[in-house]
PDB file of C-alpha atoms in Angstrom:
ATOM      1  CA  MET K 605     -92.352  41.763  47.881  1.00  0.00           C
ATOM      2  CA  THR K 606     -93.249  38.836  50.132  1.00  0.00           C
ATOM      3  CA  THR K 607     -90.092  36.914  49.197  1.00  0.00           C
ATOM      4  CA  ALA K 608     -87.795  40.095  49.996  1.00  0.00           C
ATOM      5  CA  ILE K 609     -89.382  40.230  53.557  1.00  0.00           C
ATOM      6  CA  ILE K 610     -89.148  36.528  54.020  1.00  0.00           C
ATOM      7  CA  VAL K 611     -85.190  36.759  52.806  1.00  0.00           C
ATOM      8  CA  ILE K 612     -84.720  39.838  55.452  1.00  0.00           C
ATOM      9  CA  ALA K 613     -86.224  37.888  58.192  1.00  0.00           C
ATOM     10  CA  VAL K 614     -84.049  34.598  57.672  1.00  0.00           C
ATOM     11  CA  ALA K 615     -80.825  37.071  57.576  1.00  0.00           C
ATOM     12  CA  LEU K 616     -82.021  38.801  60.751  1.00  0.00           C
ATOM     13  CA  VAL K 617     -82.801  35.544  62.556  1.00  0.00           C
ATOM     14  CA  ALA K 618     -79.256  34.063  61.303  1.00  0.00           C
ATOM     15  CA  ALA K 619     -77.486  37.312  62.301  1.00  0.00           C
ATOM     16  CA  ALA K 620     -79.218  36.985  65.884  1.00  0.00           C
ATOM     17  CA  ALA K 621     -78.174  33.342  65.919  1.00  0.00           C
ATOM     18  CA  VAL K 622     -74.446  33.942  65.394  1.00  0.00           C
ATOM     19  CA  TYR K 623     -74.530  36.914  67.989  1.00  0.00           C
ATOM     20  CA  PHE K 624     -76.159  34.830  70.564  1.00  0.00           C
ATOM     21  CA  PHE K 625     -74.091  31.689  70.131  1.00  0.00           C
ATOM     22  CA  LEU K 626     -70.534  33.448  69.464  1.00  0.00           C
ATOM     23  CA  VAL K 627     -70.769  36.416  71.429  1.00  0.00           C
ATOM     24  CA  ARG K 628     -73.272  35.702  74.258  1.00  0.00           C
ATOM     25  CA  GLY K 629     -72.481  31.956  74.653  1.00  0.00           C
ATOM     26  CA  GLY K 630     -75.686  30.701  73.967  1.00  0.00           C
ATOM     27  CA  ALA K 631     -78.188  28.798  76.585  1.00  0.00           C
ATOM     28  CA  GLY K 632     -75.128  26.490  77.311  1.00  0.00           C
ATOM     29  CA  GLY K 633     -73.479  28.809  79.890  1.00  0.00           C
ATOM     30  CA  GLY K 634     -70.738  30.422  77.656  1.00  0.00           C
ATOM     31  CA  ARG K 635     -70.120  27.559  75.392  1.00  0.00           C
ATOM     32  CA  GLY K 636     -69.699  29.807  72.379  1.00  0.00           C
ATOM     33  CA  LEU K 637     -67.087  31.920  74.117  1.00  0.00           C
ATOM     34  CA  ARG K 638     -65.338  29.168  75.766  1.00  0.00           C
ATOM     35  CA  GLY K 639     -64.825  27.480  72.598  1.00  0.00           C
ATOM     36  CA  ARG K 640     -63.652  30.410  70.947  1.00  0.00           C
ATOM     37  CA  PHE K 641     -61.360  31.477  73.683  1.00  0.00           C
ATOM     38  CA  GLY K 642     -60.111  28.058  75.248  1.00  0.00           C
ATOM     39  CA  PRO K 643     -57.722  28.688  77.973  1.00  0.00           C
ATOM     40  CA  GLU K 644     -58.306  32.530  77.684  1.00  0.00           C
ATOM     41  CA  TYR K 645     -61.691  32.119  78.922  1.00  0.00           C
ATOM     42  CA  ASP K 646     -60.628  30.474  82.008  1.00  0.00           C
ATOM     43  CA  ARG K 647     -58.017  33.008  82.777  1.00  0.00           C
ATOM     44  CA  VAL K 648     -60.849  35.900  82.441  1.00  0.00           C
ATOM     45  CA  VAL K 649     -63.279  33.909  84.504  1.00  0.00           C
ATOM     46  CA  ALA K 650     -60.638  33.452  87.351  1.00  0.00           C
ATOM     47  CA  ARG K 651     -59.765  37.147  87.196  1.00  0.00           C
ATOM     48  CA  HIS K 652     -63.534  37.826  87.585  1.00  0.00           C
ATOM     49  CA  ASN K 653     -63.138  35.690  90.703  1.00  0.00           C
ATOM     50  CA  GLY K 654     -65.443  33.114  89.097  1.00  0.00           C
ATOM     51  CA  ASP K 655     -68.289  35.481  87.755  1.00  0.00           C
ATOM     52  CA  THR K 656     -68.704  33.968  84.541  1.00  0.00           C
ATOM     53  CA  LYS K 657     -71.327  36.681  83.488  1.00  0.00           C
ATOM     54  CA  ALA K 658     -68.900  39.512  83.993  1.00  0.00           C
ATOM     55  CA  ALA K 659     -66.099  37.467  82.040  1.00  0.00           C
ATOM     56  CA  GLU K 660     -68.434  36.630  79.194  1.00  0.00           C
ATOM     57  CA  HIS K 661     -69.228  40.389  79.070  1.00  0.00           C
ATOM     58  CA  GLU K 662     -65.553  41.197  78.784  1.00  0.00           C
ATOM     59  CA  LEU K 663     -64.955  38.795  76.328  1.00  0.00           C
ATOM     60  CA  GLY K 664     -68.109  39.506  74.096  1.00  0.00           C
ATOM     61  CA  GLU K 665     -66.774  43.154  74.222  1.00  0.00           C
ATOM     62  CA  ARG K 666     -63.345  42.015  73.021  1.00  0.00           C
ATOM     63  CA  VAL K 667     -65.142  40.198  70.065  1.00  0.00           C
ATOM     64  CA  ARG K 668     -67.279  43.295  69.094  1.00  0.00           C
ATOM     65  CA  ARG K 669     -64.274  45.521  69.273  1.00  0.00           C
ATOM     66  CA  HIS K 670     -61.633  43.198  67.570  1.00  0.00           C
ATOM     67  CA  GLY K 671     -63.547  40.648  65.657  1.00  0.00           C
ATOM     68  CA  ASP K 672     -63.805  42.263  62.386  1.00  0.00           C
ATOM     69  CA  LEU K 673     -60.136  43.093  62.222  1.00  0.00           C
ATOM     70  CA  GLU K 674     -58.626  42.639  58.728  1.00  0.00           C
ATOM     71  CA  LYS K 675     -55.227  41.204  59.240  1.00  0.00           C
ATOM     72  CA  ARG K 676     -52.474  42.718  56.825  1.00  0.00           C
ATOM     73  CA  PRO K 677     -50.458  40.256  54.844  1.00  0.00           C
ATOM     74  CA  LEU K 678     -46.632  40.252  55.439  1.00  0.00           C
ATOM     75  CA  THR K 679     -44.422  40.474  52.603  1.00  0.00           C
ATOM     76  CA  GLU K 680     -41.993  37.766  51.768  1.00  0.00           C
ATOM     77  CA  ALA K 681     -39.048  40.202  52.969  1.00  0.00           C
ATOM     78  CA  ALA K 682     -40.708  41.021  56.250  1.00  0.00           C
ATOM     79  CA  ARG K 683     -41.474  37.232  56.791  1.00  0.00           C
ATOM     80  CA  ALA K 684     -37.881  36.597  56.382  1.00  0.00           C
ATOM     81  CA  GLU K 685     -36.715  39.352  58.595  1.00  0.00           C
ATOM     82  CA  TYR K 686     -38.859  38.289  61.401  1.00  0.00           C
ATOM     83  CA  THR K 687     -37.866  34.720  61.244  1.00  0.00           C
ATOM     84  CA  ALA K 688     -34.178  35.932  61.294  1.00  0.00           C
ATOM     85  CA  ARG K 689     -34.902  38.003  64.091  1.00  0.00           C
ATOM     86  CA  TRP K 690     -36.398  35.189  66.150  1.00  0.00           C
ATOM     87  CA  ALA K 691     -33.756  32.969  65.129  1.00  0.00           C
ATOM     88  CA  ARG K 692     -30.993  35.471  66.589  1.00  0.00           C
ATOM     89  CA  THR K 693     -33.329  36.213  69.773  1.00  0.00           C
ATOM     90  CA  GLN K 694     -33.434  32.369  70.342  1.00  0.00           C
ATOM     91  CA  GLU K 695     -29.490  32.246  70.165  1.00  0.00           C
ATOM     92  CA  GLN K 696     -29.221  34.985  72.426  1.00  0.00           C
ATOM     93  CA  PHE K 697     -31.140  33.267  75.219  1.00  0.00           C
ATOM     94  CA  VAL K 698     -28.384  31.045  75.836  1.00  0.00           C
ATOM     95  CA  GLU K 699     -26.114  33.765  76.865  1.00  0.00           C
ATOM     96  CA  SER K 700     -28.617  36.271  78.144  1.00  0.00           C
ATOM     97  CA  PRO K 701     -32.091  34.893  78.915  1.00  0.00           C
ATOM     98  CA  GLN K 702     -33.347  38.032  80.385  1.00  0.00           C
ATOM     99  CA  GLN K 703     -32.400  39.837  77.383  1.00  0.00           C
ATOM    100  CA  ALA K 704     -33.741  37.405  74.988  1.00  0.00           C
ATOM    101  CA  VAL K 705     -37.352  37.532  76.667  1.00  0.00           C
ATOM    102  CA  ALA K 706     -37.237  41.145  76.424  1.00  0.00           C
ATOM    103  CA  GLU K 707     -36.593  41.074  72.782  1.00  0.00           C
ATOM    104  CA  ALA K 708     -39.169  38.225  72.360  1.00  0.00           C
ATOM    105  CA  ASP K 709     -41.691  40.588  73.871  1.00  0.00           C
ATOM    106  CA  ALA K 710     -40.752  43.453  71.540  1.00  0.00           C
ATOM    107  CA  LEU K 711     -40.579  41.348  68.567  1.00  0.00           C
ATOM    108  CA  LEU K 712     -44.217  39.910  68.967  1.00  0.00           C
ATOM    109  CA  ALA K 713     -45.692  43.479  69.620  1.00  0.00           C
ATOM    110  CA  ASP K 714     -43.915  44.658  66.333  1.00  0.00           C
ATOM    111  CA  LEU K 715     -45.211  41.487  64.574  1.00  0.00           C
ATOM    112  CA  ALA K 716     -48.626  41.761  65.889  1.00  0.00           C
ATOM    113  CA  ARG K 717     -48.555  45.721  64.658  1.00  0.00           C
ATOM    114  CA  ASP K 718     -47.279  44.832  61.339  1.00  0.00           C
ATOM    115  CA  ARG K 719     -50.247  42.323  61.074  1.00  0.00           C
ATOM    116  CA  GLY K 720     -52.778  44.922  61.459  1.00  0.00           C
ATOM    117  CA  PHE K 721     -53.515  44.244  65.384  1.00  0.00           C
ATOM    118  CA  PRO K 722     -54.076  47.508  67.166  1.00  0.00           C
ATOM    119  CA  ALA K 723     -50.865  48.761  69.071  1.00  0.00           C
ATOM    120  CA  GLY K 724     -52.944  49.701  72.053  1.00  0.00           C
ATOM    121  CA  LYS K 725     -52.107  52.133  74.887  1.00  0.00           C
ATOM    122  CA  SER K 726     -51.163  49.259  77.117  1.00  0.00           C
ATOM    123  CA  PHE K 727     -49.923  45.650  77.005  1.00  0.00           C
ATOM    124  CA  GLU K 728     -53.311  44.396  78.250  1.00  0.00           C
ATOM    125  CA  GLU K 729     -54.999  46.188  75.256  1.00  0.00           C
ATOM    126  CA  ARG K 730     -52.751  44.422  72.638  1.00  0.00           C
ATOM    127  CA  ALA K 731     -53.019  41.009  74.375  1.00  0.00           C
ATOM    128  CA  ASP K 732     -57.002  41.233  74.517  1.00  0.00           C
ATOM    129  CA  ALA K 733     -57.070  42.217  70.641  1.00  0.00           C
ATOM    130  CA  LEU K 734     -54.755  39.249  69.932  1.00  0.00           C
ATOM    131  CA  SER K 735     -56.813  36.879  72.139  1.00  0.00           C
ATOM    132  CA  VAL K 736     -59.987  37.351  69.901  1.00  0.00           C
ATOM    133  CA  HIS K 737     -57.934  35.809  66.853  1.00  0.00           C
ATOM    134  CA  HIS K 738     -55.190  33.766  68.461  1.00  0.00           C
ATOM    135  CA  ALA K 739     -56.546  32.823  72.068  1.00  0.00           C
ATOM    136  CA  ARG K 740     -54.670  29.463  72.153  1.00  0.00           C
ATOM    137  CA  HIS K 741     -51.226  31.183  71.778  1.00  0.00           C
ATOM    138  CA  VAL K 742     -51.872  34.563  73.672  1.00  0.00           C
ATOM    139  CA  GLU K 743     -50.858  33.088  76.979  1.00  0.00           C
ATOM    140  CA  GLY K 744     -47.318  32.652  75.910  1.00  0.00           C
ATOM    141  CA  TYR K 745     -47.077  36.373  74.941  1.00  0.00           C
ATOM    142  CA  ARG K 746     -48.541  37.285  78.386  1.00  0.00           C
ATOM    143  CA  ARG K 747     -45.906  34.890  79.952  1.00  0.00           C
ATOM    144  CA  VAL K 748     -43.034  36.492  78.178  1.00  0.00           C
ATOM    145  CA  HIS K 749     -44.284  39.853  78.925  1.00  0.00           C
ATOM    146  CA  SER K 750     -44.448  38.993  82.677  1.00  0.00           C
ATOM    147  CA  VAL K 751     -40.943  37.442  83.060  1.00  0.00           C
ATOM    148  CA  ARG K 752     -39.603  40.683  81.151  1.00  0.00           C
ATOM    149  CA  ASP K 753     -41.277  42.797  83.657  1.00  0.00           C
ATOM    150  CA  ASP K 754     -39.583  40.949  86.352  1.00  0.00           C
ATOM    151  CA  GLY K 755     -36.810  43.583  85.833  1.00  0.00           C
ATOM    152  CA  THR K 756     -33.278  42.059  86.471  1.00  0.00           C
ATOM    153  CA  GLY K 757     -34.793  38.428  86.441  1.00  0.00           C
ATOM    154  CA  THR K 758     -34.320  38.053  90.371  1.00  0.00           C
ATOM    155  CA  GLY K 759     -37.397  36.346  90.949  1.00  0.00           C
ATOM    156  CA  THR K 760     -37.655  34.529  87.622  1.00  0.00           C
ATOM    157  CA  GLY K 761     -35.500  31.672  87.045  1.00  0.00           C
ATOM    158  CA  THR K 762     -33.891  30.710  83.807  1.00  0.00           C
ATOM    159  CA  GLU K 763     -36.197  27.795  83.427  1.00  0.00           C
ATOM    160  CA  GLU K 764     -39.295  29.739  83.822  1.00  0.00           C
ATOM    161  CA  MET K 765     -37.940  32.191  81.173  1.00  0.00           C
ATOM    162  CA  ARG K 766     -37.118  29.370  78.871  1.00  0.00           C
ATOM    163  CA  GLU K 767     -40.912  27.737  79.405  1.00  0.00           C
ATOM    164  CA  ALA K 768     -42.024  31.409  78.504  1.00  0.00           C
ATOM    165  CA  PHE K 769     -40.030  31.788  75.513  1.00  0.00           C
ATOM    166  CA  VAL K 770     -40.881  28.492  74.261  1.00  0.00           C
ATOM    167  CA  GLU K 771     -44.619  29.015  74.750  1.00  0.00           C
ATOM    168  CA  ALA K 772     -44.411  32.640  73.101  1.00  0.00           C
ATOM    169  CA  ARG K 773     -43.219  30.768  69.970  1.00  0.00           C
ATOM    170  CA  GLY K 774     -46.646  29.401  69.198  1.00  0.00           C
ATOM    171  CA  LEU K 775     -47.942  33.023  68.850  1.00  0.00           C
ATOM    172  CA  PHE K 776     -44.931  33.826  66.755  1.00  0.00           C
ATOM    173  CA  ASP K 777     -45.661  31.026  64.418  1.00  0.00           C
ATOM    174  CA  ALA K 778     -49.408  31.913  64.430  1.00  0.00           C
ATOM    175  CA  LEU K 779     -48.738  35.566  63.436  1.00  0.00           C
ATOM    176  CA  LEU K 780     -46.146  34.670  60.791  1.00  0.00           C
ATOM    177  CA  ALA K 781     -48.192  31.924  59.291  1.00  0.00           C
ATOM    178  CA  ASP K 782     -51.599  33.636  59.831  1.00  0.00           C
ATOM    179  CA  GLY K 783     -52.846  30.010  60.963  1.00  0.00           C
ATOM    180  CA  PRO K 784     -51.897  27.674  63.651  1.00  0.00           C
ATOM    181  CA  ALA K 785     -48.481  27.200  64.494  1.00  0.00           C
ATOM    182  CA  PRO K 786     -46.654  24.627  62.422  1.00  0.00           C
ATOM    183  CA  ARG K 787     -45.516  21.467  63.907  1.00  0.00           C
ATOM    184  CA  GLY K 788     -41.932  20.780  64.537  1.00  0.00           C
ATOM    185  CA  HIS K 789     -40.694  24.359  64.458  1.00  0.00           C
ATOM    186  CA  ASP K 790     -37.281  24.744  65.775  1.00  0.00           C
ATOM    187  CA  ASN K 791     -36.755  25.319  69.298  1.00  0.00           C
ATOM    188  CA  ARG K 792     -34.015  22.756  69.882  1.00  0.00           C
ATOM    189  CA  GLN K 793     -31.767  25.197  71.925  1.00  0.00           C
ATOM    190  CA  LEU K 794     -34.609  25.741  74.224  1.00  0.00           C
ATOM    191  CA  THR K 795     -36.754  22.430  74.537  1.00  0.00           C
ATOM    192  CA  LYS K 796     -35.944  19.770  77.072  1.00  0.00           C
ATOM    193  CA  GLY K 797     -35.165  16.310  75.848  1.00  0.00           C
ATOM    194  CA  ARG K 798     -33.144  17.064  72.797  1.00  0.00           C
ATOM    195  CA  GLY K 799     -29.256  16.847  72.106  1.00  0.00           C
ATOM    196  CA  THR K 800     -27.003  15.066  74.415  1.00  0.00           C
ATOM    197  CA  SER K 801     -27.956  14.387  78.043  1.00  0.00           C
TER     198      SER K 801
END
């Protein structure tokens, strides 16, 4: 009986430690959340006008809501179709950048949904759920969505759209592979410094 009480006490202490350091950020002023969310942490702090406590509360809530999400695997056929769809979208960028970023935005939403991320009622809800598992890449999705929302592209230049599209590829690769974006993915048509000068 004493052994069972000790085991339960150790399990409770371990659970509290995980919660404290990952969700609450520990005594180091949000180091756990900062480490988990990276640039997304800074973006949320800025959106809260520097109020780290409010930002950490928001990020902690995201972890609580979406941290246990079980990602659905893609079939090989679905993986191949998404890869082909991205390649077509990338080719389309040359002729119609605005249409290509709109398609990239839709493609990322479809891929995230197929992987098991909640569709959400708004873009922000979808991006928040993605940020819990892909914080290093979600900014590309935000940028593509923002450029797409510019309407006719009047306020957004082709270079800004290209940069957003290239950055969004990181999330695409991470969702497709369920891991970090592979090095050397093919963005040759969009990446500066390649081809003839």
